Amino acid sequence: MTAVTARALIRTEAASGGRTRLETLRSDPPLTLRQTGPRRVHLVSTGAGPLRGDHLDLDVDVAPGTSLEVRSVGATLVLPGLADAPSVMVVRARVGAGATLRFSPEPTVLAAGCAHRLVVRLSLAEDATVFWREEIVFGRHGERPGRCHTRFDATVAGRPLLRQDLLIGEDALDGSPAVYGDARCVGSTLLAGPAWAPPAVPDNKRERRAVLGDGWAALPLAGPGVQVCALGADAVELRERLRRGEDGATPTALPGAETGGPGP
């Protein structure tokens, strides 16, 4: 079986009347993109996997003053395959000045025997706004997950905002009460932009503090952002907990969206 290499691209541009136009929508199976609204794109998987050895790249370029929402039609099932090398999914996103990006695909499911690397490189302009949600399910029903290493790097105007690594499928970590415990899913949401910036002058009344709930936490970052983290027994519980954290962390409605609220 031959490994698959694919690269897809989404690029917006500003149109008259303050509208957003999709300047480029380039698919490369199994990464197939479909425009489902004036500013919305769905990712449709037109092939199995990713499998071990596959390398998939998705580039997202949101031009200054435009807005874009990226979702997926269904969950991504990461499969073992026959290659020795892990499968790799790299998402690179650039959000220009005054632009808004919502990125909220359906969960990634780590099937038994898989080995996967998920890399996100997110670059924001000083006044860009982003809602970025990731959800990972530890295997299909009744099976242990394969191995996965995720890396998330976000910068604002070239300055680091968030650096995060997650390891899944390692015995020493998966069962630890200090890491995942008995959870079967893990997820996080990054909300970033001027609305989440710390006050320029220290103010006790406006001090940003962590907010904790049942299975979730909303943690203010040093820069203009909040990270919501959650664990769940299943994908439904995980999504509910992330939404609670997102609601608690959102100071104002995210601009430029076609639907209300901070995310699906």
Tab-separated table of C-alpha atoms in Angstrom:
chain	number	residue	atom	x	y	z
A	1	MET	CA	0.000	0.000	0.000
A	2	THR	CA	1.410	3.382	-1.071
A	3	ALA	CA	1.430	6.237	1.423
A	4	VAL	CA	-0.599	9.304	0.496
A	5	THR	CA	0.729	12.849	0.340
A	6	ALA	CA	-1.863	15.603	-0.043
A	7	ARG	CA	-2.030	19.367	0.341
A	8	ALA	CA	-5.148	21.528	0.391
A	9	LEU	CA	-5.455	25.315	0.529
A	10	ILE	CA	-8.091	27.846	1.575
A	11	ARG	CA	-7.441	31.533	0.890
A	12	THR	CA	-9.823	34.448	1.344
A	13	GLU	CA	-9.799	37.962	-0.049
A	14	ALA	CA	-11.779	41.107	0.716
A	15	ALA	CA	-14.607	41.913	-1.688
A	16	SER	CA	-16.714	45.036	-2.145
A	17	GLY	CA	-19.068	46.029	0.636
A	18	GLY	CA	-16.934	44.445	3.330
A	19	ARG	CA	-17.739	40.942	2.077
A	20	THR	CA	-15.417	37.933	2.132
A	21	ARG	CA	-14.684	36.001	-1.029
A	22	LEU	CA	-12.972	32.618	-1.248
A	23	GLU	CA	-10.089	33.486	-3.559
A	24	THR	CA	-8.663	29.924	-3.561
A	25	LEU	CA	-10.222	26.609	-2.600
A	26	ARG	CA	-7.842	23.852	-3.650
A	27	SER	CA	-8.500	20.237	-2.741
A	28	ASP	CA	-6.144	17.286	-2.846
A	29	PRO	CA	-7.877	13.994	-1.946
A	30	PRO	CA	-8.401	12.798	0.693
A	31	LEU	CA	-8.451	16.472	1.765
A	32	THR	CA	-11.513	17.661	-0.150
A	33	LEU	CA	-12.947	21.115	0.510
A	34	ARG	CA	-16.517	22.244	-0.132
A	35	GLN	CA	-17.860	25.778	0.201
A	36	THR	CA	-21.050	25.565	2.267
A	37	GLY	CA	-21.704	29.276	2.856
A	38	PRO	CA	-20.425	32.714	1.865
A	39	ARG	CA	-17.658	32.432	4.474
A	40	ARG	CA	-17.835	28.761	5.426
A	41	VAL	CA	-15.905	25.714	4.193
A	42	HIS	CA	-16.400	22.087	5.170
A	43	LEU	CA	-13.642	19.499	4.985
A	44	VAL	CA	-14.913	16.276	3.407
A	45	SER	CA	-12.804	13.141	3.693
A	46	THR	CA	-12.792	11.383	0.313
A	47	GLY	CA	-10.564	8.518	1.398
A	48	ALA	CA	-9.824	6.311	4.378
A	49	GLY	CA	-7.471	7.426	7.085
A	50	PRO	CA	-5.041	8.980	7.493
A	51	LEU	CA	-3.058	5.735	7.684
A	52	ARG	CA	0.520	5.267	8.854
A	53	GLY	CA	2.895	6.910	6.404
A	54	ASP	CA	0.359	9.425	5.049
A	55	HIS	CA	1.303	13.116	5.130
A	56	LEU	CA	-1.534	15.639	4.869
A	57	ASP	CA	-1.183	19.434	4.814
A	58	LEU	CA	-3.946	22.011	5.115
A	59	ASP	CA	-3.060	25.689	4.621
A	60	VAL	CA	-5.547	28.381	5.657
A	61	ASP	CA	-4.873	32.020	4.771
A	62	VAL	CA	-7.443	34.533	6.047
A	63	ALA	CA	-6.803	37.898	4.410
A	64	PRO	CA	-6.977	41.169	6.377
A	65	GLY	CA	-10.519	42.290	7.119
A	66	THR	CA	-12.136	38.981	6.097
A	67	SER	CA	-13.722	36.131	8.047
A	68	LEU	CA	-13.762	32.375	7.571
A	69	GLU	CA	-15.292	29.361	9.277
A	70	VAL	CA	-13.824	25.871	8.736
A	71	ARG	CA	-15.653	22.726	9.834
A	72	SER	CA	-15.711	19.080	8.784
A	73	VAL	CA	-18.544	16.822	7.677
A	74	GLY	CA	-17.596	13.978	10.032
A	75	ALA	CA	-15.004	12.711	12.464
A	76	THR	CA	-11.492	11.836	11.292
A	77	LEU	CA	-10.641	8.178	11.934
A	78	VAL	CA	-6.870	7.660	12.175
A	79	LEU	CA	-6.040	4.068	11.138
A	80	PRO	CA	-2.948	1.867	11.592
A	81	GLY	CA	-1.922	0.984	8.013
A	82	LEU	CA	1.217	-0.995	7.096
A	83	ALA	CA	3.985	1.641	7.113
A	84	ASP	CA	6.464	2.009	9.960
A	85	ALA	CA	6.287	5.814	9.930
A	86	PRO	CA	3.427	7.655	11.664
A	87	SER	CA	0.734	9.509	9.770
A	88	VAL	CA	1.139	13.287	9.879
A	89	MET	CA	-1.437	16.048	9.656
A	90	VAL	CA	-0.119	19.628	9.537
A	91	VAL	CA	-2.454	22.629	9.644
A	92	ARG	CA	-0.939	26.063	8.977
A	93	ALA	CA	-3.205	29.046	9.470
A	94	ARG	CA	-2.481	32.741	9.033
A	95	VAL	CA	-5.067	35.304	10.141
A	96	GLY	CA	-4.506	38.841	8.903
A	97	ALA	CA	-5.186	42.235	10.449
A	98	GLY	CA	-8.800	42.614	11.582
A	99	ALA	CA	-9.643	39.126	10.275
A	100	THR	CA	-11.581	36.355	12.051
A	101	LEU	CA	-11.164	32.573	11.851
A	102	ARG	CA	-13.323	29.855	13.382
A	103	PHE	CA	-11.807	26.381	13.119
A	104	SER	CA	-13.906	23.598	14.632
A	105	PRO	CA	-13.701	20.225	12.855
A	106	GLU	CA	-15.388	17.138	14.224
A	107	PRO	CA	-13.303	14.943	16.587
A	108	THR	CA	-10.210	12.958	15.648
A	109	VAL	CA	-10.619	9.285	16.630
A	110	LEU	CA	-7.422	7.315	17.318
A	111	ALA	CA	-8.056	3.725	16.258
A	112	ALA	CA	-6.061	0.937	17.927
A	113	GLY	CA	-2.641	0.478	16.340
A	114	CYS	CA	-2.409	3.917	14.765
A	115	ALA	CA	0.569	6.243	15.164
A	116	HIS	CA	-0.250	9.856	14.407
A	117	ARG	CA	1.340	13.291	14.572
A	118	LEU	CA	-0.895	16.368	14.548
A	119	VAL	CA	0.804	19.745	14.154
A	120	VAL	CA	-0.918	23.149	14.208
A	121	ARG	CA	0.930	26.379	13.409
A	122	LEU	CA	-1.320	29.384	13.931
A	123	SER	CA	-0.127	32.919	13.195
A	124	LEU	CA	-2.306	35.897	14.152
A	125	ALA	CA	-1.971	39.569	13.349
A	126	GLU	CA	-2.113	41.971	16.310
A	127	ASP	CA	-5.876	42.549	16.027
A	128	ALA	CA	-6.948	39.218	14.523
A	129	THR	CA	-9.533	37.030	16.273
A	130	VAL	CA	-9.672	33.240	16.389
A	131	PHE	CA	-11.804	30.434	17.783
A	132	TRP	CA	-9.939	27.120	17.433
A	133	ARG	CA	-11.345	23.882	18.850
A	134	GLU	CA	-9.734	20.443	18.857
A	135	GLU	CA	-11.258	17.202	20.148
A	136	ILE	CA	-9.568	13.797	20.339
A	137	VAL	CA	-11.274	10.476	21.111
A	138	PHE	CA	-9.198	7.651	22.589
A	139	GLY	CA	-10.098	4.825	20.208
A	140	ARG	CA	-13.341	3.379	18.949
A	141	HIS	CA	-15.827	1.770	21.336
A	142	GLY	CA	-14.186	-0.827	23.552
A	143	GLU	CA	-10.631	-0.449	22.214
A	144	ARG	CA	-7.483	1.249	23.430
A	145	PRO	CA	-6.259	4.185	21.400
A	146	GLY	CA	-3.250	4.179	19.145
A	147	ARG	CA	-0.427	6.607	19.761
A	148	CYS	CA	-0.678	10.319	19.016
A	149	HIS	CA	1.545	13.345	19.575
A	150	THR	CA	-0.058	16.738	19.058
A	151	ARG	CA	1.790	20.049	18.890
A	152	PHE	CA	0.028	23.424	18.909
A	153	ASP	CA	1.952	26.664	18.314
A	154	ALA	CA	0.155	30.018	18.234
A	155	THR	CA	1.735	33.444	17.849
A	156	VAL	CA	0.339	36.986	17.830
A	157	ALA	CA	2.320	39.515	15.787
A	158	GLY	CA	5.252	37.095	15.985
A	159	ARG	CA	5.089	36.774	19.785
A	160	PRO	CA	4.351	33.353	21.322
A	161	LEU	CA	0.818	33.023	22.702
A	162	LEU	CA	0.493	29.274	23.285
A	163	ARG	CA	2.835	26.288	22.968
A	164	GLN	CA	1.302	22.931	23.846
A	165	ASP	CA	2.179	19.254	23.431
A	166	LEU	CA	-0.094	16.289	24.155
A	167	LEU	CA	0.887	12.618	24.195
A	168	ILE	CA	-1.816	9.960	23.946
A	169	GLY	CA	-1.463	6.189	23.940
A	170	GLU	CA	1.394	6.015	26.428
A	171	ASP	CA	0.616	3.735	29.375
A	172	ALA	CA	2.442	5.926	31.885
A	173	LEU	CA	0.294	8.923	30.922
A	174	ASP	CA	-3.103	7.592	29.911
A	175	GLY	CA	-3.966	6.030	33.263
A	176	SER	CA	-2.428	8.716	35.440
A	177	PRO	CA	-4.937	10.663	37.576
A	178	ALA	CA	-2.714	13.701	36.977
A	179	VAL	CA	-3.182	13.493	33.193
A	180	TYR	CA	-6.266	11.776	31.673
A	181	GLY	CA	-7.422	9.452	34.462
A	182	ASP	CA	-10.394	7.409	33.247
A	183	ALA	CA	-11.367	9.924	30.536
A	184	ARG	CA	-11.841	8.681	26.991
A	185	CYS	CA	-11.648	12.077	25.267
A	186	VAL	CA	-9.613	15.265	25.560
A	187	GLY	CA	-10.193	18.634	23.966
A	188	SER	CA	-9.227	22.272	24.003
A	189	THR	CA	-10.384	25.577	22.557
A	190	LEU	CA	-8.263	28.649	21.983
A	191	LEU	CA	-10.114	31.965	22.013
A	192	ALA	CA	-7.769	34.779	21.081
A	193	GLY	CA	-7.957	38.378	19.985
A	194	PRO	CA	-8.305	41.913	21.328
A	195	ALA	CA	-11.395	41.003	23.381
A	196	TRP	CA	-9.240	38.683	25.517
A	197	ALA	CA	-6.256	41.007	25.940
A	198	PRO	CA	-5.105	41.721	29.486
A	199	PRO	CA	-5.671	45.318	30.630
A	200	ALA	CA	-2.878	47.679	29.659
A	201	VAL	CA	-2.846	49.018	33.232
A	202	PRO	CA	-3.176	46.515	36.108
A	203	ASP	CA	-6.714	46.651	37.474
A	204	ASN	CA	-7.931	44.349	40.228
A	205	LYS	CA	-11.535	44.728	39.041
A	206	ARG	CA	-10.590	43.532	35.544
A	207	GLU	CA	-8.067	40.921	36.593
A	208	ARG	CA	-8.376	37.800	34.461
A	209	ARG	CA	-8.703	34.637	36.487
A	210	ALA	CA	-9.056	30.957	35.741
A	211	VAL	CA	-12.605	29.594	35.732
A	212	LEU	CA	-13.119	25.955	36.721
A	213	GLY	CA	-16.049	23.639	36.133
A	214	ASP	CA	-16.864	19.943	36.207
A	215	GLY	CA	-14.235	18.439	33.908
A	216	TRP	CA	-13.191	21.727	32.303
A	217	ALA	CA	-11.096	24.822	32.948
A	218	ALA	CA	-10.799	28.194	31.204
A	219	LEU	CA	-7.265	29.488	31.649
A	220	PRO	CA	-6.241	33.056	30.731
A	221	LEU	CA	-2.977	33.257	28.794
A	222	ALA	CA	-0.227	35.839	29.207
A	223	GLY	CA	-1.243	37.395	25.894
A	224	PRO	CA	-4.634	38.173	24.321
A	225	GLY	CA	-6.243	34.786	24.735
A	226	VAL	CA	-7.941	32.150	26.866
A	227	GLN	CA	-7.517	28.396	26.572
A	228	VAL	CA	-10.379	26.088	27.522
A	229	CYS	CA	-9.350	22.509	28.370
A	230	ALA	CA	-11.716	19.599	29.027
A	231	LEU	CA	-11.878	15.844	29.532
A	232	GLY	CA	-14.871	13.600	28.939
A	233	ALA	CA	-16.104	10.039	29.124
A	234	ASP	CA	-17.330	10.303	25.523
A	235	ALA	CA	-17.462	12.802	22.676
A	236	VAL	CA	-20.860	14.142	23.715
A	237	GLU	CA	-19.736	14.936	27.252
A	238	LEU	CA	-16.497	16.443	25.982
A	239	ARG	CA	-18.340	18.802	23.610
A	240	GLU	CA	-20.745	19.869	26.359
A	241	ARG	CA	-17.885	20.660	28.722
A	242	LEU	CA	-15.955	22.593	26.101
A	243	ARG	CA	-19.043	24.656	25.345
A	244	ARG	CA	-19.470	25.504	29.015
A	245	GLY	CA	-15.871	26.645	29.189
A	246	GLU	CA	-16.204	28.630	25.949
A	247	ASP	CA	-19.327	30.363	27.248
A	248	GLY	CA	-17.533	31.246	30.463
A	249	ALA	CA	-14.465	32.525	28.639
A	250	THR	CA	-16.176	34.589	25.939
A	251	PRO	CA	-16.442	38.296	26.881
A	252	THR	CA	-18.316	39.198	23.692
A	253	ALA	CA	-19.762	37.350	20.727
A	254	LEU	CA	-17.120	36.455	18.195
A	255	PRO	CA	-17.548	38.786	15.196
A	256	GLY	CA	-17.946	37.749	11.597
A	257	ALA	CA	-19.710	34.443	12.117
A	258	GLU	CA	-22.748	33.224	10.225
A	259	THR	CA	-24.191	31.593	13.343
A	260	GLY	CA	-24.502	32.913	16.866
A	261	GLY	CA	-22.382	31.959	19.853
A	262	PRO	CA	-18.700	31.147	20.049
A	263	GLY	CA	-18.864	27.934	18.050
A	264	PRO	CA	-20.851	24.901	16.926
